[in-house]
Short mmCIF file of C-alpha atoms and ligand atoms in Angstrom, two decimals:
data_model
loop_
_atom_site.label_atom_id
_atom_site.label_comp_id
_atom_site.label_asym_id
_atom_site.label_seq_id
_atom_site.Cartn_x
_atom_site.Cartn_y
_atom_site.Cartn_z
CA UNK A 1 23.37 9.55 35.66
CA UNK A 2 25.19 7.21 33.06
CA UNK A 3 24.57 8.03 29.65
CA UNK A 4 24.21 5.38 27.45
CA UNK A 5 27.34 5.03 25.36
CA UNK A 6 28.98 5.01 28.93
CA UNK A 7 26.87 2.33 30.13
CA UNK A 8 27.34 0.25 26.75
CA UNK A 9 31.09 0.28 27.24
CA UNK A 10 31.41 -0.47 31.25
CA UNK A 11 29.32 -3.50 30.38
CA UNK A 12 31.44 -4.28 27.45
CA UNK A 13 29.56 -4.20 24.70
CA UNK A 14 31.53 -4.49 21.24
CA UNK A 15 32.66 -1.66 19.87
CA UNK A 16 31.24 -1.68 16.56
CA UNK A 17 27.36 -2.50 18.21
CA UNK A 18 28.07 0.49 20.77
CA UNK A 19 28.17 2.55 17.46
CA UNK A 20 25.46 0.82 15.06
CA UNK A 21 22.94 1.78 18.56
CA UNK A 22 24.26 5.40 18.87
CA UNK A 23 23.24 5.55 14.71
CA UNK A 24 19.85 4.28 15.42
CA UNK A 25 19.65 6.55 18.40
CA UNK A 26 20.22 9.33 15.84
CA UNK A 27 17.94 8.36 14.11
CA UNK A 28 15.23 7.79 16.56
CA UNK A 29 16.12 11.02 17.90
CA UNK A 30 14.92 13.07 14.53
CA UNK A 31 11.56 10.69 14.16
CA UNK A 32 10.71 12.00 18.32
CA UNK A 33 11.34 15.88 17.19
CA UNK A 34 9.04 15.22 14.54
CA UNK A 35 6.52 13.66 16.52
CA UNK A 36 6.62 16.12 18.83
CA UNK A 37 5.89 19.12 16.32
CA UNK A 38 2.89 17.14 15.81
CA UNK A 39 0.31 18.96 13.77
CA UNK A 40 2.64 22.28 12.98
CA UNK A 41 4.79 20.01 10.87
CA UNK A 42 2.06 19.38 8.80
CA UNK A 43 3.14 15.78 8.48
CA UNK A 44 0.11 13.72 10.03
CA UNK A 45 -2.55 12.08 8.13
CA UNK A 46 -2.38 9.25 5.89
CA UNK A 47 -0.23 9.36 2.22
CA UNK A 48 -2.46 7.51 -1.05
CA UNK A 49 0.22 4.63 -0.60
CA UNK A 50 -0.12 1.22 1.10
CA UNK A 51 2.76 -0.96 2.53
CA UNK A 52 3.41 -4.46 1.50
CA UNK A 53 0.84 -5.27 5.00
CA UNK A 54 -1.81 -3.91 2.91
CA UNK A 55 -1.87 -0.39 5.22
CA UNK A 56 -2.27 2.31 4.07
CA UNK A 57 0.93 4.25 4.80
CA UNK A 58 0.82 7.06 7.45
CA UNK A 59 3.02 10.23 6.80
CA UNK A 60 5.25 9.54 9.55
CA UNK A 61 5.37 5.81 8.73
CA UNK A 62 7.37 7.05 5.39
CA UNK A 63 8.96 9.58 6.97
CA UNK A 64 9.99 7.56 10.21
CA UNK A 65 11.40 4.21 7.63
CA UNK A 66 13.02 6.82 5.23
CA UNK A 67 15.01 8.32 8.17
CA UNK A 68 16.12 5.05 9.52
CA UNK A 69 17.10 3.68 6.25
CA UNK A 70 19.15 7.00 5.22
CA UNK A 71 21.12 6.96 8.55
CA UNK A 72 21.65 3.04 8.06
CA UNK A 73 22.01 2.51 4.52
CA UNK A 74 25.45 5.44 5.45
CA UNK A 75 27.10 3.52 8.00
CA UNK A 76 29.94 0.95 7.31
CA UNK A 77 28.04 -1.28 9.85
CA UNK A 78 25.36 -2.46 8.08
CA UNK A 79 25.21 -5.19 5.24
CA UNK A 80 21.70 -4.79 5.21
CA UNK A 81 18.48 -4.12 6.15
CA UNK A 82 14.25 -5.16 6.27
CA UNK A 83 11.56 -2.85 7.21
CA UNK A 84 7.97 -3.25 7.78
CA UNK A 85 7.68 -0.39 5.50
CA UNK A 86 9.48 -2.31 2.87
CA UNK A 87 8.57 -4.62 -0.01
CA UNK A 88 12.07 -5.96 -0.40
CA UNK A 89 15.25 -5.91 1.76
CA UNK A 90 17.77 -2.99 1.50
CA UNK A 91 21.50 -3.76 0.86
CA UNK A 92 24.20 -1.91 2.28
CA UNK A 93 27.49 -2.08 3.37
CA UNK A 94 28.63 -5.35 1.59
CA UNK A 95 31.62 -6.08 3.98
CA UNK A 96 29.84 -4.77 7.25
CA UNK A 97 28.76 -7.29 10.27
CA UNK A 98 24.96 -6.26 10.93
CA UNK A 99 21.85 -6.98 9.91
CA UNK A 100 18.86 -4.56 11.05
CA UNK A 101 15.45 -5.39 10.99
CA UNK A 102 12.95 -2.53 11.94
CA UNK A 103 9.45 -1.06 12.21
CA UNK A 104 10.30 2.17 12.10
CA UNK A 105 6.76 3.69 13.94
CA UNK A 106 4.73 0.62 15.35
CA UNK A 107 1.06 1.97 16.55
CA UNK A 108 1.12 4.50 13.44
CA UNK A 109 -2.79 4.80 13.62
CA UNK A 110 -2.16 6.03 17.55
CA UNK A 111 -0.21 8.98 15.71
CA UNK A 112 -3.79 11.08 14.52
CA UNK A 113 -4.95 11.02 18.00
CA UNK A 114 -1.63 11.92 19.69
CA UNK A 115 -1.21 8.11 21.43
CA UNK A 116 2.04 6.85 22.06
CA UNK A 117 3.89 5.28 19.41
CA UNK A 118 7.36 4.08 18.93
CA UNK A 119 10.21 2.65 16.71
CA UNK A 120 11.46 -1.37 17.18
CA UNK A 121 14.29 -3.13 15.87
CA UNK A 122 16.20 -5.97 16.12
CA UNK A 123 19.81 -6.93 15.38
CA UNK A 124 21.56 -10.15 13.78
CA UNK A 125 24.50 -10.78 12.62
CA UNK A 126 25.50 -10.89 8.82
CA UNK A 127 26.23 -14.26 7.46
CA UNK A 128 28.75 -14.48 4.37
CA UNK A 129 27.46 -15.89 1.44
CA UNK A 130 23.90 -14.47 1.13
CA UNK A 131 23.10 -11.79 -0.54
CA UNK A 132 21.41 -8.81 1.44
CA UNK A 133 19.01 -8.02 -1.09
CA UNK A 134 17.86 -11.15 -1.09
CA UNK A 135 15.42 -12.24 2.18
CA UNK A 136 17.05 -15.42 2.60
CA UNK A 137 20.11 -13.46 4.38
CA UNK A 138 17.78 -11.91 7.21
CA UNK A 139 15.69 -15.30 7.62
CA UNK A 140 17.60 -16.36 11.10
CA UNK A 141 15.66 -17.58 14.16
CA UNK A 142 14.75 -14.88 17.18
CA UNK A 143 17.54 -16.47 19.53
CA UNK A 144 20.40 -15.62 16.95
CA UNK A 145 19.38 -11.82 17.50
CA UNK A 146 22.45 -9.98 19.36
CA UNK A 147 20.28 -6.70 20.32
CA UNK A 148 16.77 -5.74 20.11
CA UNK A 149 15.07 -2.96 21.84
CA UNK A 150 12.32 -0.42 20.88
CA UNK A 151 12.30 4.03 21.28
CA UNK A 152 9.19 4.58 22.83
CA UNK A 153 7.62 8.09 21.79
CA UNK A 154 5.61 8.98 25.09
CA UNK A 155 4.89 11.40 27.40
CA UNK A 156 9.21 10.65 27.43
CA UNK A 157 10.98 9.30 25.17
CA UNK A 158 12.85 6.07 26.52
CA UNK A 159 14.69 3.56 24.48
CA UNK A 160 14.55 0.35 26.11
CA UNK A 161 17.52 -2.16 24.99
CA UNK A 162 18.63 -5.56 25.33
CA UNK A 163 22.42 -6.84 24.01
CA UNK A 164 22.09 -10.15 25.27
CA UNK A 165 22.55 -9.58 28.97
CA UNK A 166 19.52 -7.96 30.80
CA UNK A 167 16.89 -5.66 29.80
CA UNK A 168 18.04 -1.45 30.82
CA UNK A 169 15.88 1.68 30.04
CA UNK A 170 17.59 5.05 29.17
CA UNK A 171 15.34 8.49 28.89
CA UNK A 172 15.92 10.99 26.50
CA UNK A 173 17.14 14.51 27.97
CA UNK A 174 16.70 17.55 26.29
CA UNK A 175 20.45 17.77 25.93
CA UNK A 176 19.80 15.02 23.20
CA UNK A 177 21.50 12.21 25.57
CA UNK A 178 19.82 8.92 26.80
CA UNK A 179 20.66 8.30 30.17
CA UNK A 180 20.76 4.99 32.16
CA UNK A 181 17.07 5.31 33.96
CA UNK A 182 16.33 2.00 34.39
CA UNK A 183 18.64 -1.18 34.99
CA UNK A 184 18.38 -4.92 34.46
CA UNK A 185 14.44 -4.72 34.51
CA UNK A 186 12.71 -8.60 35.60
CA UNK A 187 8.83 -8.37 35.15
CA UNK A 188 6.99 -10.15 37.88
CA UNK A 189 6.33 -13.54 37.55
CA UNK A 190 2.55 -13.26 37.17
CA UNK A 191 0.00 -10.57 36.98
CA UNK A 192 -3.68 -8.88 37.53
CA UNK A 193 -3.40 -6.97 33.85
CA UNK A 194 -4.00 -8.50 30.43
CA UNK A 195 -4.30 -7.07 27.05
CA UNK A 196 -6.30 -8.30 23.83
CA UNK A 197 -8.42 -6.71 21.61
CA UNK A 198 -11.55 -8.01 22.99
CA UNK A 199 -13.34 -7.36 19.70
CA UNK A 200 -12.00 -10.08 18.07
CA UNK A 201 -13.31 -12.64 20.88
CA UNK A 202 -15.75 -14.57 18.22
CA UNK A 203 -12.85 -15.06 15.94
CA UNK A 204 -10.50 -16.65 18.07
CA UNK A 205 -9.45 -20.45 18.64
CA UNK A 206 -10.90 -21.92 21.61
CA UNK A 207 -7.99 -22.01 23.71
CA UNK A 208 -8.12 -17.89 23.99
CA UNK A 209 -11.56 -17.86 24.55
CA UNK A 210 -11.03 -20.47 27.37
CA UNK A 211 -8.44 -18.35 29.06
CA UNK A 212 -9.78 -14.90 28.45
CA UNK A 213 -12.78 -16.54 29.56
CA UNK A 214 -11.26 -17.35 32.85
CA UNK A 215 -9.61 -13.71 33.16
CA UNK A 216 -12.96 -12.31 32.97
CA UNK A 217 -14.02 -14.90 35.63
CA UNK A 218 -11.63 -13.15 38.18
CA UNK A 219 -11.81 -14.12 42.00
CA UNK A 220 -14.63 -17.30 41.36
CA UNK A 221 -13.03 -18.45 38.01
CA UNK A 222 -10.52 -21.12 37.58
CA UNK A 223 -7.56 -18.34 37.41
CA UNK A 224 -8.96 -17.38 41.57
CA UNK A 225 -8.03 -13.54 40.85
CA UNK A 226 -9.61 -10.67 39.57
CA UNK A 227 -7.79 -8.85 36.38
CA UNK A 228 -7.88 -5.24 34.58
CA UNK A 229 -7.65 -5.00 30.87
CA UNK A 230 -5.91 -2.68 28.78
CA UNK A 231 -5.75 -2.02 25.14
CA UNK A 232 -3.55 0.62 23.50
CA UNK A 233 -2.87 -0.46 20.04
CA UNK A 234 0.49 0.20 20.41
CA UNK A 235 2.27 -2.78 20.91
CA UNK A 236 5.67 -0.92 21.96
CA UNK A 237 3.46 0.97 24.89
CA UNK A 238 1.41 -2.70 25.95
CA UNK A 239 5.19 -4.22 26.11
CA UNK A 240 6.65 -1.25 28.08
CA UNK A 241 3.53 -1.60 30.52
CA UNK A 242 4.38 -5.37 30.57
CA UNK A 243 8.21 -4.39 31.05
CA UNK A 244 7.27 -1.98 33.71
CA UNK A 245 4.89 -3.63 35.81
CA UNK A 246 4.03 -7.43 34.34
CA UNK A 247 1.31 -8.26 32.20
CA UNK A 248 0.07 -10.60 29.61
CA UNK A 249 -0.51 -9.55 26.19
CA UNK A 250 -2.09 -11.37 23.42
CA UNK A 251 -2.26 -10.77 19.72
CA UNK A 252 -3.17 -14.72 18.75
CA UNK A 253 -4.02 -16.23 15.53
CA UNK A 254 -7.99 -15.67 14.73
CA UNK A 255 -10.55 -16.60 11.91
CA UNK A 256 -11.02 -13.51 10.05
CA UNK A 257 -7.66 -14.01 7.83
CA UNK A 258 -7.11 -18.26 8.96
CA UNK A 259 -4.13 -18.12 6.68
CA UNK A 260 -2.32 -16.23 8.26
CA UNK A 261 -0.71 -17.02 11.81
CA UNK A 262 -1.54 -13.68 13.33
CA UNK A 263 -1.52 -9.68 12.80
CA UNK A 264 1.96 -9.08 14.27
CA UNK A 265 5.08 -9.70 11.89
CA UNK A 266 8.05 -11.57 13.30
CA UNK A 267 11.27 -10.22 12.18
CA UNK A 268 10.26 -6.91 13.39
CA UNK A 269 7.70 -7.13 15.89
CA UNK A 270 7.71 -10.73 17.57
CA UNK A 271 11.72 -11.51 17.65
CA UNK A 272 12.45 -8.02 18.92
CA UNK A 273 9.99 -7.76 21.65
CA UNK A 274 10.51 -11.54 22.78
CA UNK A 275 13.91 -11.40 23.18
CA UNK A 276 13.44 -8.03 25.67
CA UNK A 277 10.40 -9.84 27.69
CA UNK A 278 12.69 -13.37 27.72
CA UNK A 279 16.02 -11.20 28.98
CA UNK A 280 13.41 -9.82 31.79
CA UNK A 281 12.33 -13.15 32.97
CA UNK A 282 9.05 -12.97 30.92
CA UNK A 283 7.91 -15.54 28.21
CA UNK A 284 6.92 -15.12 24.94
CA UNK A 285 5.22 -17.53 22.52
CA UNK A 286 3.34 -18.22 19.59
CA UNK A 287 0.82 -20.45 21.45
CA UNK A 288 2.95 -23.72 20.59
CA UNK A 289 6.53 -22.77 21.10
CA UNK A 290 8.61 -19.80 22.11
CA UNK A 291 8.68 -17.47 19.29
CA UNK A 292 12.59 -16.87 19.02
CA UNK A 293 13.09 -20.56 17.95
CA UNK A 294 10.35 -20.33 14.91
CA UNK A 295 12.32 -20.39 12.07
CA UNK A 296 11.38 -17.58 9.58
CA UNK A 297 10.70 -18.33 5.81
CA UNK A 298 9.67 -14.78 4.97
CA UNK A 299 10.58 -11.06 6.10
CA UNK A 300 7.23 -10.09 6.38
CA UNK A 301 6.12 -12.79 7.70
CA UNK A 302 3.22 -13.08 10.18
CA UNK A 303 3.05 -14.52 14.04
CA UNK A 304 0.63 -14.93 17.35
CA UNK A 305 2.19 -14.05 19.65
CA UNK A 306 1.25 -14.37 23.47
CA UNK A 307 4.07 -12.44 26.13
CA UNK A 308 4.79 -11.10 29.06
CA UNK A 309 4.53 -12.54 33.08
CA UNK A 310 5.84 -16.16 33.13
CA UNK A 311 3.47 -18.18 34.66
CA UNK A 312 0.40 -16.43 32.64
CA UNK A 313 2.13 -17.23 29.41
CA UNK A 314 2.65 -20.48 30.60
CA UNK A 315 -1.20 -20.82 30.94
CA UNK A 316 -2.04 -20.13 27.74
CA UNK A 317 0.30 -22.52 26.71
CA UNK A 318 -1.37 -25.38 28.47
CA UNK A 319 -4.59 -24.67 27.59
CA UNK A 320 -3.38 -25.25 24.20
CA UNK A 321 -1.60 -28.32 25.00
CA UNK A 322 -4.68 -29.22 26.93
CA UNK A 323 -6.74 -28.81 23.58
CA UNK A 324 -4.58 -30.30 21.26
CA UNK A 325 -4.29 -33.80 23.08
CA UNK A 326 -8.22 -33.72 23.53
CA UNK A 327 -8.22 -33.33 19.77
CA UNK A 328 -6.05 -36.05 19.38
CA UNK A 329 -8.09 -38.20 21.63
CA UNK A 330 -11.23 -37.39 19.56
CA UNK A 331 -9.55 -38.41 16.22
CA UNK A 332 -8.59 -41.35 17.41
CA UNK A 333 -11.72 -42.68 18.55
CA UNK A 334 -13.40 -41.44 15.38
CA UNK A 335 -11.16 -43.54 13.82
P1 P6P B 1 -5.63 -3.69 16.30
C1 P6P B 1 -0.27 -1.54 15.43
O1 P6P B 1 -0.87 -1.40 14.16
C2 P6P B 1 -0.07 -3.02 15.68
O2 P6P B 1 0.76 -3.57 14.70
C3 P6P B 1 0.47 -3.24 17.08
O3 P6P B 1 1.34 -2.23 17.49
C4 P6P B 1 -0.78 -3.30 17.93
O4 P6P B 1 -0.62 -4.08 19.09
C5 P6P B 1 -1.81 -3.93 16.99
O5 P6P B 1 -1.36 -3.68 15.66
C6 P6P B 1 -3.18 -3.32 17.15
O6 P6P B 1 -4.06 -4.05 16.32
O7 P6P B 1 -6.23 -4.82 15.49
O8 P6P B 1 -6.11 -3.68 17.73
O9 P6P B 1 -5.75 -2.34 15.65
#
């Protein structure tokens, strides 16, 4: 079995990222031990703070963002760094070529109730002349990413990693090594399994309610198949499903907060996870366009996102289409 620093150099991956991944393996490593002490450690529950989202902070969340930023903030790799569990950016290493953005325990409210959870972040490169404390530095589209990949905290513990060429899964042994387990993952090309969280169906645009609509039809509907549905609220465990075995998941815009795009955050959540269902053959949009060519204006900033098997993706995207130019049509004969 390859381990993983093995596997990153046979396929050539730059020295200096072979290293930045083994740090945030460390890392991740400390946050599953932790995890997996579970109640004994005394660290689950909720803490009297709330993040920048508006949560209110789990134990681990601070815990989990603390140890990433330690291990980070040491390294001469890192210029700097944005976390979901952080108001403002964190600069580093003012000469060093990485950016990191992170959310260092996705799913936290899974954590109470023992449900998978997991760590994802995403890697750019530094640009001279902006300031790493400043947001402006990190604000580059999804497609400039050079890595992204996510530790999933499961029954195993499996990092799942992208550098740019193919998506490969590596398990945690208990010698504290990832090894190669899975490599150059491609998630079928359409699928029988969708995820949404159904209780939002009044809320959403009409587009979603069209297609879920149509997934619920199954066999007689429009779709001419019948689906399952799953909901974790773990976006790192609905993407490894997705990853593992194709799937569509959807976390789209809705009218409870219309100002904002969506629940999910894109530096962190959207770019990261797009770029590992896009290396695997999947597709991943924000209903209108694919979410690694959005162009960010803030670190926190909000998405919809809509991923996984091609040609469902690629549904949802024309019913929107679909909608749009009959709204078009409508305005102009009102006109
Ligand atoms: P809801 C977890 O809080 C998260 O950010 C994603 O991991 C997950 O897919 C989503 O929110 C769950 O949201 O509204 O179903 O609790």
């Amino acid at each position: 079995m390859q381990r993983l620093t093995q596997f990153l150099k046979h396929n050539e991956t730059p020295a200096d990222l072979v290293e930045l991944i083994n740090l945030l393996m460390s890392a991740c490593k400390e946050i599953n031990a932790k995890l997996n002490d579970g109640e004994l450690a005394g660290i689950l529950g909720a803490t009297q703070t709330e993040n920048i989202q508006g949560e209110t902070q789990k134990k681990l969340d601070v815990i989990s963002n603390d140890l990433i930023k330690l291990t980070l903030s040491e390294s001469d790799l890192v210029r700097g760094m944005a976390s979901e569990e952080e108001d403002l950016p964190v600069a580093c290493n003012p000469e060093a070529p990485y950016l990191v953005t992170f959310d260092p325990l996705d799913g936290s409210s899974n954590i109470d109730i023992n449900v998978t959870v997991g760590t994802i972040f995403s890697v750019l490169e530094a640009q001279d002349g902006f300031d790493p404390a400043e947001e402006h530095a990190y604000l580059q589209p999804g497609y400039k990413q050079v890595a992204a990949g996510y530790v999933l905290y499961g029954p195993s513990c499996i990092l799942c990693l992208t550098t740019g060429d193919g998506v490969n899964m590596f398990t945690l042994s208990h010698n504290g090594e990832f090894y190669l387990t899975r490599e150059q993952v491609v998630i079928p090309e359409s699928t029988q399994e969708f995820a949404i969280n159904m209780s939002n169906l009044r809320f959403w645009d009409e587009p979603i309610q069209r297609y879920v609509g149509d997934l619920l039809a199954g066999e007689e509907g429009p779709l001419g198949k019948r689906y399952n549905m799953r909901w974790i609220a773990s976006m790192v465990a609905e993407v490894h499903r997705i990853l593992t075995r194709g799937g569509i998941f959807m976390y789209p815009w809705d009218s409870r907060e219309p100002k904002k795009p969506g629940k999910l955050r894109l530096m962190y959540e959207g770019n990261p996870m797009s770029m590992l269902i896009e290396q695997a053959g999947g597709r991943s949009i924000n209903t209108q366009i694919d979410i690694m060519n959005v162009q960010p204006k803030h670190i926190h900033e909000r998405v919809s996102v809509v991923l996984g098997s091609k040609q469902d993706v690629e549904t949802v995207l024309k019913y929107h289409q679909e909608a749009s130019a009959k709204a078009k049509t409508a305005e102009k004969t009102s006109a």
